[in-house]
mmCIF file of C-alpha atoms in Angstrom:
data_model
loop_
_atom_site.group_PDB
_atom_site.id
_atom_site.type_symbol
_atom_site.label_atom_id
_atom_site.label_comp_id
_atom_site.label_asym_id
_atom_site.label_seq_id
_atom_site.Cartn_x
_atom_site.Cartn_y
_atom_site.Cartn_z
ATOM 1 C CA UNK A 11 0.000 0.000 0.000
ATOM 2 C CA UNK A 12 1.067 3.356 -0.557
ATOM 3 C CA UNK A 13 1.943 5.431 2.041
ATOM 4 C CA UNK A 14 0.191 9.155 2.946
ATOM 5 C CA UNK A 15 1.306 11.489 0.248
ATOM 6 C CA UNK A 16 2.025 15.448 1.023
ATOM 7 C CA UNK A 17 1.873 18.020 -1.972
ATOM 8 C CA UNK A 18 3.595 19.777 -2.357
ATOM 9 C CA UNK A 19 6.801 18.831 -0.556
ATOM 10 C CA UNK A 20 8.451 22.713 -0.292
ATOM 11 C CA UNK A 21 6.821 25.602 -0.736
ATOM 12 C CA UNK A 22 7.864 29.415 -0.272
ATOM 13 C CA UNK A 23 5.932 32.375 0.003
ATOM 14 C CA UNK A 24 4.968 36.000 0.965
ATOM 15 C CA UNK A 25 3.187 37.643 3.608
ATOM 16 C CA UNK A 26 -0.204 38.061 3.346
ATOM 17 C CA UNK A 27 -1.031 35.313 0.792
ATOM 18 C CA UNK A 28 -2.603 31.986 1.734
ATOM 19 C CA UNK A 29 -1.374 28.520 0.331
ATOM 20 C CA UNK A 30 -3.248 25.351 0.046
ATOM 21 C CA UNK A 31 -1.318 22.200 1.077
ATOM 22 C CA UNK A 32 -2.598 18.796 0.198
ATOM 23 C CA UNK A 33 -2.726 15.279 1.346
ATOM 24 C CA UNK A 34 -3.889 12.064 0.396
ATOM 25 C CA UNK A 35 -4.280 9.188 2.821
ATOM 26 C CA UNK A 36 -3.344 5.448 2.721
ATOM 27 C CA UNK A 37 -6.016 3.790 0.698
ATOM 28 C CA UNK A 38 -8.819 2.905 3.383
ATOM 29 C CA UNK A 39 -8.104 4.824 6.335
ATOM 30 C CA UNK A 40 -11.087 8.198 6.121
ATOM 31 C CA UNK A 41 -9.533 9.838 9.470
ATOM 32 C CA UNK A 42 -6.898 12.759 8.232
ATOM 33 C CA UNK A 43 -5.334 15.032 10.851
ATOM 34 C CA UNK A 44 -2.995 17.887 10.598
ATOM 35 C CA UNK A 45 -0.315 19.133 12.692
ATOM 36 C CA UNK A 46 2.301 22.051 12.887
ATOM 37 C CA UNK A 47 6.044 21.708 13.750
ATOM 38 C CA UNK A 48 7.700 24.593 14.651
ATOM 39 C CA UNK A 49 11.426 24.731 16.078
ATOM 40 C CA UNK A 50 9.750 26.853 19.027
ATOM 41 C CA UNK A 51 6.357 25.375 19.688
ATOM 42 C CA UNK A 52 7.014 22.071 18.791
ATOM 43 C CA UNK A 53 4.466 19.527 17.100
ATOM 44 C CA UNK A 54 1.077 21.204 17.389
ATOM 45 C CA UNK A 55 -2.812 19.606 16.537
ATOM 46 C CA UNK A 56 -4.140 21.330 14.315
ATOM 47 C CA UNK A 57 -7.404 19.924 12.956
ATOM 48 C CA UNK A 58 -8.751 16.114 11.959
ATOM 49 C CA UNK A 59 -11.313 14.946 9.693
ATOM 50 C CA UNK A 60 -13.467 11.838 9.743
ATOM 51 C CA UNK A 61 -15.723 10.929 6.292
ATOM 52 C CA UNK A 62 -15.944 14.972 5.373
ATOM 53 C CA UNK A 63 -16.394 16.362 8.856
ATOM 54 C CA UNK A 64 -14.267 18.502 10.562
ATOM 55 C CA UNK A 65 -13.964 15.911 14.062
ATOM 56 C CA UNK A 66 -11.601 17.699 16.184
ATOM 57 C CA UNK A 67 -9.733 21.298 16.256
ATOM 58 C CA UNK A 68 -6.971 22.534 18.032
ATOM 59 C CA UNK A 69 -6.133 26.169 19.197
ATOM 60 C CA UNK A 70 -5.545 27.781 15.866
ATOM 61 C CA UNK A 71 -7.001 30.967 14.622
ATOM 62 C CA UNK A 72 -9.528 30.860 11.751
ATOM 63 C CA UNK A 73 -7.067 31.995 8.939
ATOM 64 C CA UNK A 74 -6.375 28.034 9.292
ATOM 65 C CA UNK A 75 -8.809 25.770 7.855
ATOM 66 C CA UNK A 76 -9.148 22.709 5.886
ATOM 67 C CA UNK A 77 -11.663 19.980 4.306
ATOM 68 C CA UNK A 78 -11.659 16.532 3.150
ATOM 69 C CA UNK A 79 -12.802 15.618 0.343
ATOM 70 C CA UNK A 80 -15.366 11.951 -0.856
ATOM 71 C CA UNK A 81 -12.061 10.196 -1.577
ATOM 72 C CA UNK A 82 -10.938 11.347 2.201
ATOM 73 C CA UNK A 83 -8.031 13.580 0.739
ATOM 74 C CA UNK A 84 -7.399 16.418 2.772
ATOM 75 C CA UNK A 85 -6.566 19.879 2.164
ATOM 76 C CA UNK A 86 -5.594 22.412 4.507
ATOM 77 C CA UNK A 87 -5.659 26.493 4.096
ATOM 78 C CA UNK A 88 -3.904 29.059 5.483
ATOM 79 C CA UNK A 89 -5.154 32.584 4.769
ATOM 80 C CA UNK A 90 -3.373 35.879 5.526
ATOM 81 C CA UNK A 91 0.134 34.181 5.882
ATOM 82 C CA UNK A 92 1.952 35.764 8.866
ATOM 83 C CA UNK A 93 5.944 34.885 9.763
ATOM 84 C CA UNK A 94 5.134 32.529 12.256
ATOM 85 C CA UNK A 95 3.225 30.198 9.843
ATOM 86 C CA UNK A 96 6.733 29.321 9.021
ATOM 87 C CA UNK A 97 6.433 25.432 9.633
ATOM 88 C CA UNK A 98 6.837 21.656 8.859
ATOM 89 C CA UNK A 99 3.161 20.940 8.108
ATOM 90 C CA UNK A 100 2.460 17.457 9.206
ATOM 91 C CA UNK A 101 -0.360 15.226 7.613
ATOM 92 C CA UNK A 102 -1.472 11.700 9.110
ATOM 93 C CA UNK A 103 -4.438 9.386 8.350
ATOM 94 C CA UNK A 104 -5.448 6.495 10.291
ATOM 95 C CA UNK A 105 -7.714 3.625 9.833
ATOM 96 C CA UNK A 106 -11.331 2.077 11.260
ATOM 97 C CA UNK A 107 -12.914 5.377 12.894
ATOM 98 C CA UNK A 108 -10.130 7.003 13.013
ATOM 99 C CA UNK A 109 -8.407 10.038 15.483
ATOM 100 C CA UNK A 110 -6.135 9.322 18.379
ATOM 101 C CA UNK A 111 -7.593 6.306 19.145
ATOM 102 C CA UNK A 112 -5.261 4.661 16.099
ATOM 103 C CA UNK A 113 -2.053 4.001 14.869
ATOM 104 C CA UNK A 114 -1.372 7.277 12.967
ATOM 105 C CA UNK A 115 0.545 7.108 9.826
ATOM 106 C CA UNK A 116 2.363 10.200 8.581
ATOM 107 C CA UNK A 117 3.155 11.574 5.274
ATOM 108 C CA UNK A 118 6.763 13.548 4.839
ATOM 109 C CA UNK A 119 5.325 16.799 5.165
ATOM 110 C CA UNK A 120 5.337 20.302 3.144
ATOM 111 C CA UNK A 121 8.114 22.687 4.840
ATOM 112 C CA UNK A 122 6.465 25.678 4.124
ATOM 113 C CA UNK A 123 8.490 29.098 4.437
ATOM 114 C CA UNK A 124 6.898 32.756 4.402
ATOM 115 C CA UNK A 125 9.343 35.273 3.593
ATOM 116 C CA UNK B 25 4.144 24.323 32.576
ATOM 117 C CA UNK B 26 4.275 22.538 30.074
ATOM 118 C CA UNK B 27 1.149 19.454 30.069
ATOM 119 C CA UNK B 28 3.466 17.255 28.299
ATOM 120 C CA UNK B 29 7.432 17.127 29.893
ATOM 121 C CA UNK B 30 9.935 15.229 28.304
ATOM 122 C CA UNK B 31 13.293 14.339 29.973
ATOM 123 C CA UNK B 32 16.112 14.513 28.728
ATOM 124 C CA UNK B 33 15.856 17.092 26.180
ATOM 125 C CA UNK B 34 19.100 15.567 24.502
ATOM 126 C CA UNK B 35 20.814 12.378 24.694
ATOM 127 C CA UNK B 36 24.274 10.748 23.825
ATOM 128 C CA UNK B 37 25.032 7.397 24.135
ATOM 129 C CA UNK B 38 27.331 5.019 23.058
ATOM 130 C CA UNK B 39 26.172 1.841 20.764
ATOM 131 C CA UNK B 40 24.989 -0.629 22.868
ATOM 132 C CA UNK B 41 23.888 1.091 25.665
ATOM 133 C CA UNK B 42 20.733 0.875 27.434
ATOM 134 C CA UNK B 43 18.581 3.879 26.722
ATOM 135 C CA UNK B 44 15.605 5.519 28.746
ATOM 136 C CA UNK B 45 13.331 8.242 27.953
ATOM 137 C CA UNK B 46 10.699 10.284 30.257
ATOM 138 C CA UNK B 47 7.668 11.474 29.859
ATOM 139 C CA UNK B 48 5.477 13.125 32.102
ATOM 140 C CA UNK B 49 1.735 14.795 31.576
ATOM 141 C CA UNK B 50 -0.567 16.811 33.976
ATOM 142 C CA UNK B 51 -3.935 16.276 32.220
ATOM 143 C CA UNK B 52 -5.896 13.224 32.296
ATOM 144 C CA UNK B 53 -5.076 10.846 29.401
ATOM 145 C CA UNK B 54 -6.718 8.020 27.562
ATOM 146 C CA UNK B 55 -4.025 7.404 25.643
ATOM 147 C CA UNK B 56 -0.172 8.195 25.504
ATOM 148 C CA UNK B 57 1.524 7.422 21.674
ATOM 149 C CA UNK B 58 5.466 7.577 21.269
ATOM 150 C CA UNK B 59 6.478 8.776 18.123
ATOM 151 C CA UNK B 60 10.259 8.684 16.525
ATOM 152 C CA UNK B 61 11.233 11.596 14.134
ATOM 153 C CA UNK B 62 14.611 10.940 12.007
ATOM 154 C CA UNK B 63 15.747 14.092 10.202
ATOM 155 C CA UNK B 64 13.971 15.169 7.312
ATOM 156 C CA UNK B 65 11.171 15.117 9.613
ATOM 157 C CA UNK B 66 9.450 11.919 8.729
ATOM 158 C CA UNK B 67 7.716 10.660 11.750
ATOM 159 C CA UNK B 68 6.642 7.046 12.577
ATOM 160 C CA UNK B 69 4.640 5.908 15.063
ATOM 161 C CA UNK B 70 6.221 3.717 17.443
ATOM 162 C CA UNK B 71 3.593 2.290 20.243
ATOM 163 C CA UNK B 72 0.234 3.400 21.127
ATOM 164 C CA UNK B 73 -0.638 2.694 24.948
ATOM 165 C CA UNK B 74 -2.716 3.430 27.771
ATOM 166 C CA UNK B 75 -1.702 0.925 29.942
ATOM 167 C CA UNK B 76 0.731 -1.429 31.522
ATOM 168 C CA UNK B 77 3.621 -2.399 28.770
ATOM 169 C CA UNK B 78 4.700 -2.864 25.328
ATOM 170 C CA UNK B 79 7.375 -4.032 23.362
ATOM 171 C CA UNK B 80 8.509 -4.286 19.995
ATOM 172 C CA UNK B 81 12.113 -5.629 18.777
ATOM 173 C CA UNK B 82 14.447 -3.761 21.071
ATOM 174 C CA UNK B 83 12.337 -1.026 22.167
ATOM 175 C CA UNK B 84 9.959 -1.409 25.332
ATOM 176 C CA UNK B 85 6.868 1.766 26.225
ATOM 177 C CA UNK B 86 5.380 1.562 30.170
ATOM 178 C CA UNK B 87 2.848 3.845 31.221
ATOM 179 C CA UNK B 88 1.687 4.162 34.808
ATOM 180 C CA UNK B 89 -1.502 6.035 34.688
ATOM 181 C CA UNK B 90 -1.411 6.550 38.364
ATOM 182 C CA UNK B 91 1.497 8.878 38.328
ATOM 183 C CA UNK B 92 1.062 10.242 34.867
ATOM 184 C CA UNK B 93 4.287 8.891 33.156
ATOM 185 C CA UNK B 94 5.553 7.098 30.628
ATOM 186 C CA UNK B 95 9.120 5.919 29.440
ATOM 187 C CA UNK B 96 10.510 4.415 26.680
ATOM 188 C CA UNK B 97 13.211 2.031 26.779
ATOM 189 C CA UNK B 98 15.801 1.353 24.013
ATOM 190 C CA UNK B 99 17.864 -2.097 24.501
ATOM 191 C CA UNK B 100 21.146 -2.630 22.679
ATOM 192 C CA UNK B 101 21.266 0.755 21.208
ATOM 193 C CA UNK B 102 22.298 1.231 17.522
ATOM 194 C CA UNK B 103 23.336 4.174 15.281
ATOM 195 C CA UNK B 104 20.319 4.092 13.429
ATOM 196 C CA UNK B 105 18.095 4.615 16.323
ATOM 197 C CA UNK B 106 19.303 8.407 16.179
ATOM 198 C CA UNK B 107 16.244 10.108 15.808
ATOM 199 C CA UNK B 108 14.454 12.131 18.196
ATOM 200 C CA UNK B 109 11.884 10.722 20.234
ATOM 201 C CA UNK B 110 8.247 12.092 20.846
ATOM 202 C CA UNK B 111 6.039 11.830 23.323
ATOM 203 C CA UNK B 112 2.160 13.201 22.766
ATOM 204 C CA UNK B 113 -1.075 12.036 25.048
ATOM 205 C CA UNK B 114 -4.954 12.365 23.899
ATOM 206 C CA UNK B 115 -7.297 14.035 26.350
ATOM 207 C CA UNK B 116 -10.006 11.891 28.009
ATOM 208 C CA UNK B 117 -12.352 13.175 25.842
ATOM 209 C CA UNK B 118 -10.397 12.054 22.814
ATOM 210 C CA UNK B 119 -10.550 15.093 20.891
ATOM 211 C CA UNK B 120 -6.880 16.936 21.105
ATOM 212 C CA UNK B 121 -3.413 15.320 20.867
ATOM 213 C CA UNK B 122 -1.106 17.288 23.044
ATOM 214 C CA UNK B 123 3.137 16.693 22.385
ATOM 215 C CA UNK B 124 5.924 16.863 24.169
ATOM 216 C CA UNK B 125 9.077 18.822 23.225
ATOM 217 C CA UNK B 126 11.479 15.647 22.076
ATOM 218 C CA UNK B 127 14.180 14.040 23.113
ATOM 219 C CA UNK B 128 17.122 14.133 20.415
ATOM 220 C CA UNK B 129 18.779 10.652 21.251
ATOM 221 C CA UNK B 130 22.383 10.014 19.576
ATOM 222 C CA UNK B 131 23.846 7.070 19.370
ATOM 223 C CA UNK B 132 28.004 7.050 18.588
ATOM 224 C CA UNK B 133 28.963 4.307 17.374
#
């Protein structure tokens, strides 16, 4: 099986834009969650889908968002990029219902840079 | 504070060597996963527990609910488990995954 698949892998760009990262889960598993990784903050939760739905958040503002698509590939937003957004974005999908509760599996990542 | 404390925040050892890393929470869990990050930041998932033991090759999790900790154990330690180690716990209510900082293990051959 193929494993979770970020897209893209690097990505730079400029204050006050927004960027759409992607991600596409290992065939079967409909749970997709998204995290941050910052040298400072660390790995942070950022949001998790189940079949569509929006499951879980974490304590991000709204310029972050995301949705998940019928095929349970994920997208995620950012809107209004600031300095800080500067990250390792972090997908992982997991299988049966999904969340914490299972073994996550995570893609490679987009290193995203805001200049 | 911190809800999630990892100890120590870096570690050297030589090949071999028996390894052990902390971690402590403050929030009540109902799960604790360890993750291992090798650079280029690909992360696997490495146990899943919340309770009593597990073990898998050379490495070993424990989790004592009771006292809110956690440690993983490395046995015959080996280059290639440099990595950094990572530590996050679920909430009771199952809806945020909180990490700890890492613990940036290298092993010298």
């Amino acid at each position: 099986k193929a494993g979770v698949t970020q897209t893209p892998r690097y990505l730079i760009k400029t204050r006050g834009q927004q960027v759409t990262l992607s991600c596409s889960p290992i065939s079967g598993h409909r749970s997709v969650s998204w995290y941050q990784q910052t040298p400072g903050q660390g790995l942070q939760f950022l949001f998790e889908y189940f079949s569509e739905t929006q499951r879980n958040k974490g304590n991000f503002p709204g310029r972050f968002s995301g949705r998940q698509f019928s095929n349970s590939r994920s997208e995620m937003n950012v809107s209004t990029l600031e300095l800080g957004d500067s990250a390792l974005y972090l997908c992982a999908s997991s299988p049966g219902t999904g969340g914490f509760y299972n073994e996550q599996f995570f893609g490679p990542g987009t290193r995203l840079t805001v200049l | 504070k911190n809800e999630v404390e990892q100890s120590p925040q870096n570690l050297t050892a030589q090949e071999g060597e028996f390894i052990t890393i902390n971690c402590s929470y403050s929030v009540g869990i109902s799960a604790l996963h360890w993750l291992q990050q090798h650079p280029g930041g690909g992360i696997v998932s490495l146990f899943m527990l919340s309770s009593g033991k597990k073990k898998h090759g050379r490495l070993i999790a424990t989790i004592n609910i009771q006292e809110k900790h956690s440690s993983l154990h490395i046995t015959a330690s080996h280059p290639r488990d440099s990595a950094v180690y990572i530590c996050a716990v679920h909430n009771n209510a199952g809806n945020m995954l909180t990490f700890g900082g890492g613990t940036r293990l290298m092993v010298k051959p």
